[in-house]
Tab-separated table of C-alpha atoms and ligand atoms in Angstrom:
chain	number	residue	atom	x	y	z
A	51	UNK	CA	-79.975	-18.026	130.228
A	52	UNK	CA	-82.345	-15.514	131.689
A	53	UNK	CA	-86.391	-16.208	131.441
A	54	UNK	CA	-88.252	-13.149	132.726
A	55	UNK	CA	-92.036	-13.353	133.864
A	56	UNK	CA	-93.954	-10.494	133.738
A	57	UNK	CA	-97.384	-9.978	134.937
A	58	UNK	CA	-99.459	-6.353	134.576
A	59	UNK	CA	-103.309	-5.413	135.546
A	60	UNK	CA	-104.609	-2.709	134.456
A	61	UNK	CA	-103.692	0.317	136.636
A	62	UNK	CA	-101.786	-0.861	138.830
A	63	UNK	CA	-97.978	-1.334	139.053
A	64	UNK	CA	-96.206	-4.073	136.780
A	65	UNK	CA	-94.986	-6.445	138.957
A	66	UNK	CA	-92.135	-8.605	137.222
A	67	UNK	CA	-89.904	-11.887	138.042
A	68	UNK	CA	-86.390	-12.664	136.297
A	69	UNK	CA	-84.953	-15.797	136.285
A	70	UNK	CA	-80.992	-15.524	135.924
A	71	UNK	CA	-79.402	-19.165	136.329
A	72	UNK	CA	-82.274	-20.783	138.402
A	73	UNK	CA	-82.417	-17.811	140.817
A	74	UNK	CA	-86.108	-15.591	141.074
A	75	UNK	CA	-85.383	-12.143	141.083
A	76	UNK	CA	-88.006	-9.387	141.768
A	77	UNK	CA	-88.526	-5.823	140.210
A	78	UNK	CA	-91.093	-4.002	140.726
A	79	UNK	CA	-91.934	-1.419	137.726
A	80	UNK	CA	-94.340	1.691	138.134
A	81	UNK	CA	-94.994	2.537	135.097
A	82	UNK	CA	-99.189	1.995	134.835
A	83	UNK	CA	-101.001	0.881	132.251
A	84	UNK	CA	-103.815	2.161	131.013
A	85	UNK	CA	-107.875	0.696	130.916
A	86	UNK	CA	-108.446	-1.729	128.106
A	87	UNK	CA	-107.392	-4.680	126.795
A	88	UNK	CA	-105.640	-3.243	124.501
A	89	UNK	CA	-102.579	-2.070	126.819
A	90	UNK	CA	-102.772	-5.678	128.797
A	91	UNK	CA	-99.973	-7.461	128.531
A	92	UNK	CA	-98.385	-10.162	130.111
A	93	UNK	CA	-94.982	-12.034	129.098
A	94	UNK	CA	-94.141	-15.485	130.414
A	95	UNK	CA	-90.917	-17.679	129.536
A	96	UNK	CA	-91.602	-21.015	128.022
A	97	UNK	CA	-88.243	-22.787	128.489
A	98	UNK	CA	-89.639	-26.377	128.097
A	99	UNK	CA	-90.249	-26.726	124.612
A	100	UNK	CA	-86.341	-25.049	124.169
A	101	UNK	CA	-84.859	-27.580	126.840
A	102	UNK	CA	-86.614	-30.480	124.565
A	103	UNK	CA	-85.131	-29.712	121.314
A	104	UNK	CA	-83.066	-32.349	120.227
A	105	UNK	CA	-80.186	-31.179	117.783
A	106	UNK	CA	-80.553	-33.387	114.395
A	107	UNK	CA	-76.917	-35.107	114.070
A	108	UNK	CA	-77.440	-35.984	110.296
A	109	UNK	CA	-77.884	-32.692	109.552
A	110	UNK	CA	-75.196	-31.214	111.614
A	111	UNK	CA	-72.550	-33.333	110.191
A	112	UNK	CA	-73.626	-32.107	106.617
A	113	UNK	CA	-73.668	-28.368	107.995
A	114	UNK	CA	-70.127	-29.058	109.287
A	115	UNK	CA	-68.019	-30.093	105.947
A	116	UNK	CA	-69.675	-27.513	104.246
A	117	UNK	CA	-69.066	-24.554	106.378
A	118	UNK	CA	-65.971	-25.914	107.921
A	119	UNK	CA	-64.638	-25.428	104.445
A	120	UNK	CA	-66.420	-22.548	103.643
A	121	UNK	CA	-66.739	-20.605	106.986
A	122	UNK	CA	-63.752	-22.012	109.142
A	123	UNK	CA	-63.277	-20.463	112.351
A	124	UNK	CA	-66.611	-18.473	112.248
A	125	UNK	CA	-69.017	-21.868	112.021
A	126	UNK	CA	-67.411	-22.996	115.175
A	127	UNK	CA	-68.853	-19.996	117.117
A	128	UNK	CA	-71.778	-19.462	115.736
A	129	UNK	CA	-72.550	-23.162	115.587
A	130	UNK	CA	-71.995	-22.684	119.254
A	131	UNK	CA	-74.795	-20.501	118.859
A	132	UNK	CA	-77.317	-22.411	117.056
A	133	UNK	CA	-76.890	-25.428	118.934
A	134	UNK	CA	-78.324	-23.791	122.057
A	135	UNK	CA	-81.663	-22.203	122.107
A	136	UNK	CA	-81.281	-21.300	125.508
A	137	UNK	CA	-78.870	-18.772	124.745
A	138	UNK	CA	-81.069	-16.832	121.614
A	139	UNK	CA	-81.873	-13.400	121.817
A	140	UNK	CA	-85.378	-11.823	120.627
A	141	UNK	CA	-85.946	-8.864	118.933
A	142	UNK	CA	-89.236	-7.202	120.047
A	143	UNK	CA	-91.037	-5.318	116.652
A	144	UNK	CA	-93.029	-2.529	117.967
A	145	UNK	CA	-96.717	-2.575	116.003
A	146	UNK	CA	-96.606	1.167	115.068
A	147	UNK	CA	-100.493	0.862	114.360
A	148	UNK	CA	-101.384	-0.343	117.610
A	149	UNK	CA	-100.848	1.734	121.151
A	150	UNK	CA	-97.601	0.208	122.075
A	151	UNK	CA	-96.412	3.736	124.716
A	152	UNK	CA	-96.483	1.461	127.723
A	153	UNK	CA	-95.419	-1.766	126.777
A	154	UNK	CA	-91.739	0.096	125.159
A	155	UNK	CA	-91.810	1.565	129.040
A	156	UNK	CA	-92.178	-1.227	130.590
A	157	UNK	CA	-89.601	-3.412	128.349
A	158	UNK	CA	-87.227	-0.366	128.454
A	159	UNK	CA	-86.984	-0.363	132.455
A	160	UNK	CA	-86.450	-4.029	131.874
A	161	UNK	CA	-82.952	-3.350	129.941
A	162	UNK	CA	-84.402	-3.541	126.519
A	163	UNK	CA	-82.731	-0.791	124.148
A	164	UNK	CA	-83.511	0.014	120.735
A	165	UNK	CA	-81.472	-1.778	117.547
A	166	UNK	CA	-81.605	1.561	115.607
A	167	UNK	CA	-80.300	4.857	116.871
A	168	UNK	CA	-79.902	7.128	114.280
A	169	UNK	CA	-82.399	9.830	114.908
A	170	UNK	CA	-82.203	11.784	111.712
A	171	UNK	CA	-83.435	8.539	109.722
A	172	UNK	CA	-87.027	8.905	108.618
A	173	UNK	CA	-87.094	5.047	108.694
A	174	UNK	CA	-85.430	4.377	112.095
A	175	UNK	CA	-88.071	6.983	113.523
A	176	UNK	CA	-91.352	4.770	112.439
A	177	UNK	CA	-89.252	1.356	112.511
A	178	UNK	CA	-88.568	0.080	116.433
A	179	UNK	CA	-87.651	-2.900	117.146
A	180	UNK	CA	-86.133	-3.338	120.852
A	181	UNK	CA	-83.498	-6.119	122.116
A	182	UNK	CA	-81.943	-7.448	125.271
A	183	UNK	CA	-78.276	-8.092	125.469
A	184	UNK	CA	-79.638	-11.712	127.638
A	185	UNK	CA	-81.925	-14.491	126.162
A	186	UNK	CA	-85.065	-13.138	127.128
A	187	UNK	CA	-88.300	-14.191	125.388
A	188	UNK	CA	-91.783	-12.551	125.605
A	189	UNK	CA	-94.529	-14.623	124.837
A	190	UNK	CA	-96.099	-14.029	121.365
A	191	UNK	CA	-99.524	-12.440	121.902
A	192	UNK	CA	-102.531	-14.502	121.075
A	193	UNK	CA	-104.640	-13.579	117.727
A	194	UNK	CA	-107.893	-11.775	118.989
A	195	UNK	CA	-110.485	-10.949	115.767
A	196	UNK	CA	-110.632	-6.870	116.020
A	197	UNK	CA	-107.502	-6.246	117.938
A	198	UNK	CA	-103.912	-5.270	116.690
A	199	UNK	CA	-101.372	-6.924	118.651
A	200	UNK	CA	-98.725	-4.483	119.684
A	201	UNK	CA	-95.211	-6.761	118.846
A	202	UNK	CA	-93.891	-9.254	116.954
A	203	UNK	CA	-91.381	-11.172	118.175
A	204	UNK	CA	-88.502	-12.070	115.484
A	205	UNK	CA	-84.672	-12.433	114.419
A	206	UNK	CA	-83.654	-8.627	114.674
A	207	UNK	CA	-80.969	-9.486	111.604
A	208	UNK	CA	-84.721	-9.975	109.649
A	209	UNK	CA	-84.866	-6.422	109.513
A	210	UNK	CA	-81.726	-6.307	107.339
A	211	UNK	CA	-83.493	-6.805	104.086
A	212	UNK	CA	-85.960	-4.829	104.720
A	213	UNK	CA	-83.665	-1.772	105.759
A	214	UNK	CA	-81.821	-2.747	102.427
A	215	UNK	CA	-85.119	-2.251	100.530
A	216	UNK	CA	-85.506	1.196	102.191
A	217	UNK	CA	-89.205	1.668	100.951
A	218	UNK	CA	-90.392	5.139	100.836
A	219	UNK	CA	-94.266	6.836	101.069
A	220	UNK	CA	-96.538	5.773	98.246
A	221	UNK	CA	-94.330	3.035	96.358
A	222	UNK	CA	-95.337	-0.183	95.124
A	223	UNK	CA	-93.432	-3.137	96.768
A	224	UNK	CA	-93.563	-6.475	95.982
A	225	UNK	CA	-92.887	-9.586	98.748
A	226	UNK	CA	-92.370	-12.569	96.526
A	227	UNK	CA	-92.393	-15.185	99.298
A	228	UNK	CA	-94.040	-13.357	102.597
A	229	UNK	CA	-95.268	-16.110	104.812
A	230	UNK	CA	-95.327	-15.452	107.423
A	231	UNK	CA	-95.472	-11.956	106.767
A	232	UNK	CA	-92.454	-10.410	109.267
A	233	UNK	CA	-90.717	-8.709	106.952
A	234	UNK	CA	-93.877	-7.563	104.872
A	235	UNK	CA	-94.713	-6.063	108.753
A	236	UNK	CA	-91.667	-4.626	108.842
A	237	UNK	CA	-92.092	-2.906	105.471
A	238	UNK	CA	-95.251	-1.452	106.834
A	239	UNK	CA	-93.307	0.046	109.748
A	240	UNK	CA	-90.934	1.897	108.019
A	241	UNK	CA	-93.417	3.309	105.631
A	242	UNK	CA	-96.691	3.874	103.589
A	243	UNK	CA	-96.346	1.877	100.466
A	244	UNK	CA	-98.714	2.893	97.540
A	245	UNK	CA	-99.303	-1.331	97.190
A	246	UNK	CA	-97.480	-3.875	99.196
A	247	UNK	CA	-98.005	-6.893	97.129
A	248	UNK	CA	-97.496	-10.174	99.772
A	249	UNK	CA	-97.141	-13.455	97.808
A	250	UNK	CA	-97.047	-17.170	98.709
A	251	UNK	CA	-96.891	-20.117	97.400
A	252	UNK	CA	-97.844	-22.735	100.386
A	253	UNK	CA	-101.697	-22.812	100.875
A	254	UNK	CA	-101.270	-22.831	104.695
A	255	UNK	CA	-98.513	-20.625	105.063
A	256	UNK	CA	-100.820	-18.215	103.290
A	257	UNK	CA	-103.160	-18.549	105.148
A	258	UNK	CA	-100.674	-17.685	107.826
A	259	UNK	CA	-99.660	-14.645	106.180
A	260	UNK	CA	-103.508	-13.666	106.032
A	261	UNK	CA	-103.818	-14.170	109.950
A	262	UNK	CA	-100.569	-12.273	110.582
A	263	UNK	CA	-101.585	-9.018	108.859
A	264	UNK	CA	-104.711	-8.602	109.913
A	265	UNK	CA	-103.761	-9.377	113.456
A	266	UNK	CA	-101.047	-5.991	112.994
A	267	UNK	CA	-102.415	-4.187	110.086
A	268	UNK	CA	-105.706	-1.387	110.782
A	269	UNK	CA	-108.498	-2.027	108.268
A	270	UNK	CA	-108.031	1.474	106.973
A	271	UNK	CA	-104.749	0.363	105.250
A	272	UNK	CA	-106.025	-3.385	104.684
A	273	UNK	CA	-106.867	-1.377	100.565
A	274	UNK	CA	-102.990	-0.923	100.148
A	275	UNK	CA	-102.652	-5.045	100.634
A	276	UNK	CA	-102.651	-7.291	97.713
A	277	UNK	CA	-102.295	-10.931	98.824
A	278	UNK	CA	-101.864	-13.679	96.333
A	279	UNK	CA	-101.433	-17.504	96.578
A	280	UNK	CA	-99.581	-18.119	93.662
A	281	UNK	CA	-95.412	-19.735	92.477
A	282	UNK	CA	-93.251	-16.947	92.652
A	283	UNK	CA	-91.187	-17.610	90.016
A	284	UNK	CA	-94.368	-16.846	87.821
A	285	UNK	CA	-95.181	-13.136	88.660
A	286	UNK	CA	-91.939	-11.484	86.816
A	287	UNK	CA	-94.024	-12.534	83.541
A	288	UNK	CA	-98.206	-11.656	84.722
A	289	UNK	CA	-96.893	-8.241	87.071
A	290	UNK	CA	-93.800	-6.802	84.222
A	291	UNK	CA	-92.438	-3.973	85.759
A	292	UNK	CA	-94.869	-3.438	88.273
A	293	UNK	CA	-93.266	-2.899	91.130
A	294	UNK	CA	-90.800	0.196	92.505
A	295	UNK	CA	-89.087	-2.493	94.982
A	296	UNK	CA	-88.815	-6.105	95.689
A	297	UNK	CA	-88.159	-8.828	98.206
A	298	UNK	CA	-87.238	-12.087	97.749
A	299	UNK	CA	-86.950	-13.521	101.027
A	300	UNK	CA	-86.103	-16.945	99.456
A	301	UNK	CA	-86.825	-20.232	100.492
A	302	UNK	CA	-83.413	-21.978	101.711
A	303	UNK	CA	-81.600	-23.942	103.973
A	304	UNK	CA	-83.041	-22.676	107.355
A	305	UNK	CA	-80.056	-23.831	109.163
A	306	UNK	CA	-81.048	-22.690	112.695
A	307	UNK	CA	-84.177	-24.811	112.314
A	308	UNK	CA	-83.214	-27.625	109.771
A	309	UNK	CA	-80.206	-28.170	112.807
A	310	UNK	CA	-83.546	-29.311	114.792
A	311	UNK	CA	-85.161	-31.670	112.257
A	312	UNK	CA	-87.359	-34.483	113.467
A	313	UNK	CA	-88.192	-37.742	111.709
A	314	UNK	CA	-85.751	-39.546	109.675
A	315	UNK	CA	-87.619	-38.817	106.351
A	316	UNK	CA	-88.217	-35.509	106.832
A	317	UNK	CA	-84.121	-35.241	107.345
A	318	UNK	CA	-83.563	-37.284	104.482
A	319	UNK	CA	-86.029	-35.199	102.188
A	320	UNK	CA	-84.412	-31.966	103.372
A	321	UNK	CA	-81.107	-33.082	102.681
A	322	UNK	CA	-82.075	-34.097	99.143
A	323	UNK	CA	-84.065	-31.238	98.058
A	324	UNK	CA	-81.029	-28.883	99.252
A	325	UNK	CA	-79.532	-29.735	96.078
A	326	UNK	CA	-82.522	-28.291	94.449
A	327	UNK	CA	-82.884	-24.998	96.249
A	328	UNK	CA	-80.324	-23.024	94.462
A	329	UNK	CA	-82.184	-23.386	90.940
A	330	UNK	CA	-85.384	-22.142	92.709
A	331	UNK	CA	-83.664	-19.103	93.966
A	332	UNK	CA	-82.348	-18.069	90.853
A	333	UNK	CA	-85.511	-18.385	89.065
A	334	UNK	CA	-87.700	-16.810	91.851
A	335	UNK	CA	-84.801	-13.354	91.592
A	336	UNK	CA	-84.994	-13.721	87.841
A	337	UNK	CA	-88.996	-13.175	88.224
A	338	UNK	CA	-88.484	-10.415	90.738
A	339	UNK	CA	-85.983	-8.588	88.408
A	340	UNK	CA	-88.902	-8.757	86.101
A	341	UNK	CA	-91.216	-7.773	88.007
A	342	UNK	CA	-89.335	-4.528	89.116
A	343	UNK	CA	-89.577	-1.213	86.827
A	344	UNK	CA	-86.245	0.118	85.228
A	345	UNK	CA	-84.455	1.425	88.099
A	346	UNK	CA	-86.180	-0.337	90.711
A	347	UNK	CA	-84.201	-2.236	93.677
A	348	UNK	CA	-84.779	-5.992	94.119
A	349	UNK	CA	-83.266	-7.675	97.761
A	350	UNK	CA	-82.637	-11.125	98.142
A	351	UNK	CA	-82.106	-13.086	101.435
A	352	UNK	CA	-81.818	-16.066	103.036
A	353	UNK	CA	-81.478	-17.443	106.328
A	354	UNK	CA	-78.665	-19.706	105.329
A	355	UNK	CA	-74.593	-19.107	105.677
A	356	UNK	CA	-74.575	-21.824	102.526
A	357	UNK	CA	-72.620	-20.031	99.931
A	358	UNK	CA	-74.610	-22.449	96.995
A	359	UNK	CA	-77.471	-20.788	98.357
A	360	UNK	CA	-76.142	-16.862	98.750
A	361	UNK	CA	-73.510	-15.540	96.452
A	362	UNK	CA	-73.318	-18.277	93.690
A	363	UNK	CA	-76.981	-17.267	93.579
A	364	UNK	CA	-76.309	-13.715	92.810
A	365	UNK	CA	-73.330	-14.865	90.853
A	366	UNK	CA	-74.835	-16.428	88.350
A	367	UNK	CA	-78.176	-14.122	88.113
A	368	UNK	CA	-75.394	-11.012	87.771
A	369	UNK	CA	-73.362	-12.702	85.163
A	370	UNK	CA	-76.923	-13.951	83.036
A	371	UNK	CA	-79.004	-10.929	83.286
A	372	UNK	CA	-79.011	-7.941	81.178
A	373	UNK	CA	-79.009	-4.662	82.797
A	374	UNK	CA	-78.657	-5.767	86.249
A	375	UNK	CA	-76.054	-4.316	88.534
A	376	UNK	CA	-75.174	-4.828	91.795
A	377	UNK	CA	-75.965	-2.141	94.615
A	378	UNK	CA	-73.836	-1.945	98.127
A	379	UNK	CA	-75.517	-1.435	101.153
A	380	UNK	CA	-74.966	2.137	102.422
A	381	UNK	CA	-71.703	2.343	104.389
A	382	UNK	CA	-73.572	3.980	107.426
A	383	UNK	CA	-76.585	1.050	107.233
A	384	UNK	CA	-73.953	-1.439	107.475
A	385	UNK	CA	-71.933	0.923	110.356
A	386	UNK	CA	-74.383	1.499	112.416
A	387	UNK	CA	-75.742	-2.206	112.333
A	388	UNK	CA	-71.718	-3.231	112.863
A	389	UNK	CA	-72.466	-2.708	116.714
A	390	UNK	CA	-75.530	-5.313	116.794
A	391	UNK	CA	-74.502	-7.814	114.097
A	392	UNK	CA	-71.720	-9.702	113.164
A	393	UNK	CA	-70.840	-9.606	109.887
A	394	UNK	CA	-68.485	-12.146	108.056
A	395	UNK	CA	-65.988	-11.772	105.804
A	396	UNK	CA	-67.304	-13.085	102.380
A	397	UNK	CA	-65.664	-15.220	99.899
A	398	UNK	CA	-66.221	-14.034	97.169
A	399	UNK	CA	-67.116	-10.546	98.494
A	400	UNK	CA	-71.168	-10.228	96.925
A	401	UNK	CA	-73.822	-9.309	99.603
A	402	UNK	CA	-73.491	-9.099	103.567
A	403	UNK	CA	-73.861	-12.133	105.854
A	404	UNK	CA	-74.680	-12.123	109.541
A	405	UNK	CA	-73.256	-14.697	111.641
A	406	UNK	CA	-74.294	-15.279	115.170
A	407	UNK	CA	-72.076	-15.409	118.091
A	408	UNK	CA	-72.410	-15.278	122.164
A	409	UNK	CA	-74.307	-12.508	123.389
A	410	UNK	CA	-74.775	-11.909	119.710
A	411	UNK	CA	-77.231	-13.898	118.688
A	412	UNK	CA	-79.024	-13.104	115.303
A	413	UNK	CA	-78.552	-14.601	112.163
A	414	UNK	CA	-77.708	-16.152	109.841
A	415	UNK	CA	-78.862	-13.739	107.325
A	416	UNK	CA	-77.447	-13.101	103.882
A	417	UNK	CA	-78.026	-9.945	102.253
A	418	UNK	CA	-77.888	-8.848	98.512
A	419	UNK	CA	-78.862	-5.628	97.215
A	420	UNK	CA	-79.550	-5.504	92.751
A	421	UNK	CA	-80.923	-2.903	90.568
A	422	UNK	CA	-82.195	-2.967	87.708
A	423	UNK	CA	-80.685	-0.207	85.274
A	424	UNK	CA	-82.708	2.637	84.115
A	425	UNK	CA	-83.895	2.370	80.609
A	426	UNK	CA	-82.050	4.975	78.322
B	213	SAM	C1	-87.924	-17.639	104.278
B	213	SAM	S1	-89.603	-17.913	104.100
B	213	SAM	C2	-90.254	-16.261	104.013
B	213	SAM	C3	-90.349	-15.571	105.331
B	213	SAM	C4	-91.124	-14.261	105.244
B	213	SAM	N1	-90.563	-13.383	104.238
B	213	SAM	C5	-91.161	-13.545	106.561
B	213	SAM	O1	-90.367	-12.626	106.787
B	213	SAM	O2	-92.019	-13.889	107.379
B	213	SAM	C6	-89.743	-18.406	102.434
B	213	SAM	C7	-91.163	-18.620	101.984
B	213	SAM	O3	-91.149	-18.850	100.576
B	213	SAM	C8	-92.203	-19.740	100.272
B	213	SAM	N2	-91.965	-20.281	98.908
B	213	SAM	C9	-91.312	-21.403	98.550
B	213	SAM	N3	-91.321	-21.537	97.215
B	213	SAM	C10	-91.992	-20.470	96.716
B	213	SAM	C11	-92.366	-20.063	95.412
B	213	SAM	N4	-92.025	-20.792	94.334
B	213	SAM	N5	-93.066	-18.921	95.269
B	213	SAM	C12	-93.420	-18.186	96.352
B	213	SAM	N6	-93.105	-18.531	97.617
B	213	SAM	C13	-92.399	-19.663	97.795
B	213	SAM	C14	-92.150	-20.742	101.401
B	213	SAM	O4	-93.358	-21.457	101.510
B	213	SAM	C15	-91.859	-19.832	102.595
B	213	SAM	O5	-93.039	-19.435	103.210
């Protein structure tokens, strides 16, 4: 476990402390930062609230005869994994919109790299996200009214969907379920959308998603938002063919924080709704297959490895929808991720999972790519 404190003034030189297995380490970085609080910046490890989790044993012995059967070997390392925080990795979003120059310097000397290295993508130019091969954490920066905050901290495999959905200049996107809002972010760093429509059903969580965007979006581009508070699985039939892309970043499982559960009702609630969640996946990716034009691309994922949850899912909506196909991932996406990720082996064989492992971390995140045929 590494925990890395990180102080910086404004100009002068960024004076930072590692912690690698209990012992202080000092570097001493000279890359200045500008006036302003803009460019201020300071990250701090908070390893007490990670030390306190206690792992929820009702749930873990559910997770375990389902993906013993269904994962085998691979659940025993990445439950490994999941069962101690102390060893998750961070990805580090870069706000595009805000000035972000010195902080990428700073985190850079610090053995951050970027996740995407193809230069010739148009979407891996705007899109930077950085990661540490150790189980460093920056600390989220605080919401300020009139200020863009320059990163957002997340699961890098998060930005598989939204490479899937590969959103170009002037399209109109659709986020079914966005609350938080990290992958609608995302969307907005990879490109200019004509309308990125962010939806959510949970009062509070939208309210989250309202505090998220304006705390990384610039007001200028605030008239290409749509936000609305509404069920998901009820915008294929008001928005028809709307939409040039959509996300359905579906309610599920959770497993890396359902395996922390607290309470013995909340447990017992979240065990018994489980058996519910499949039916509301289907019908929320039947409304975003209506709510995507003829040729349009809808992505579904999940942060589950439950197969109920991923490819029976697309199993069924494949085998009950008219003109829907199936569309792979692009060989090189998946190639060039293959370095980062883990990906498992998939019984049967629909979508992409990602299964963390040591020194691996990210994940789980399931992956499936549909199109809707173009009307003849
Ligand atoms: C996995 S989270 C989405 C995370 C988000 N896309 C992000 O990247 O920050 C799923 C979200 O779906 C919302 N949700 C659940 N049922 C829904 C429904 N029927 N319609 C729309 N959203 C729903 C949940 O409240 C939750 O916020």
């Amino acid at each position: 476990m590494l925990s890395l404190k990180c102080l910086s003034k404004t100009n002068i030189s960024t004076a930072c402390s590692y912690v690698i297995n209990g012992r202080l380490r000092n570097v001493r970085d000279s890359v200045k930062l500008k006036r302003g609080l803009h460019t201020r910046f300071s990250v701090k490890e908070d390893t007490g609230s990670r030390a306190e989790r206690k792992v929820c044993e009702a749930v873990l012995q559910h997770f375990n005869t389902q993906y013993n059967e269904e994962l085998g070997e691979t659940w025993l390392s990445a439950r490994e994994v999941l069962l101690n925080p102390h060893c998750w990795q961070y990805g580090v979003l870069l706000n595009r919109f805000s000035d972000h120059l010195d902080i990428k310097a700073v985190l850079k000397s610090l053995g951050y790299y970027s996740l995407l290295s193809q230069p010739d993508s148009p979407i891996v130019r705007s899109l930077q996200c950085l990661v540490h091969r150790e189980a460093v954490r920056l600390r989220s920066q605080r919401h300020r009214p009139g200020w863009l905050k320059q990163y957002y901290l997340l699961n890098a495999a998060s930005l598989l969907p939204v490479l899937a959905l590969a959103v170009r200049d002037g399209e109109s996107v659709l986020d079914l379920c966005s609350a938080p809002g990290g992958k609608a972010l995302a969307v907005l760093q990879t490109a200019n959308p004509g309308l990125l429509h962010c939806n959510e059903v949970d009062k509070s969580r939208y309210e989250w998603l309202i505090k998220t965007l304006e705390s990384y979006v610039p007001r200028e581009l605030r008239d290409t938002l749509a936000l609305t508070n509404e069920d998901g699985r009820d915008i294929g039939g008001t928005k028809t063919e709307m939409f040039d892309k959509v996300l359905v970043d579906a309610p599920c499982s959770s497993d890396r924080s359902w395996l922390f559960s607290s309470g013995a009702q909340q447990v017992e609630l979240r065990l018994r709704e489980r058996a519910n969640l499949p039916q509301l996946q289907k019908e929320l990716l039947c409304s975003a297959l209506a709510a995507v034009r003829p040729g349009g691309l809808v992505v579904y994922s999940t942060c589950t490895f439950s197969r109920a949850e991923n490819q029976s899912v697309m199993e069924e909506v494949l085998s009950t929808s008219q003109g829907v196909e199936l569309m792979e991932l692009e060989e090189d996406l998946i190639c060039s991720l293959s370095g980062h990720f883990k990906f498992a082996h998939l019984q049967p064989p629909l979508g992409h999972l990602v299964v963390p492992e040591q020194g691996r971390t990210w994940g789980p995140m399931y992956v499936c790519r549909l199109r809707r045929k173009p009307s003849s």
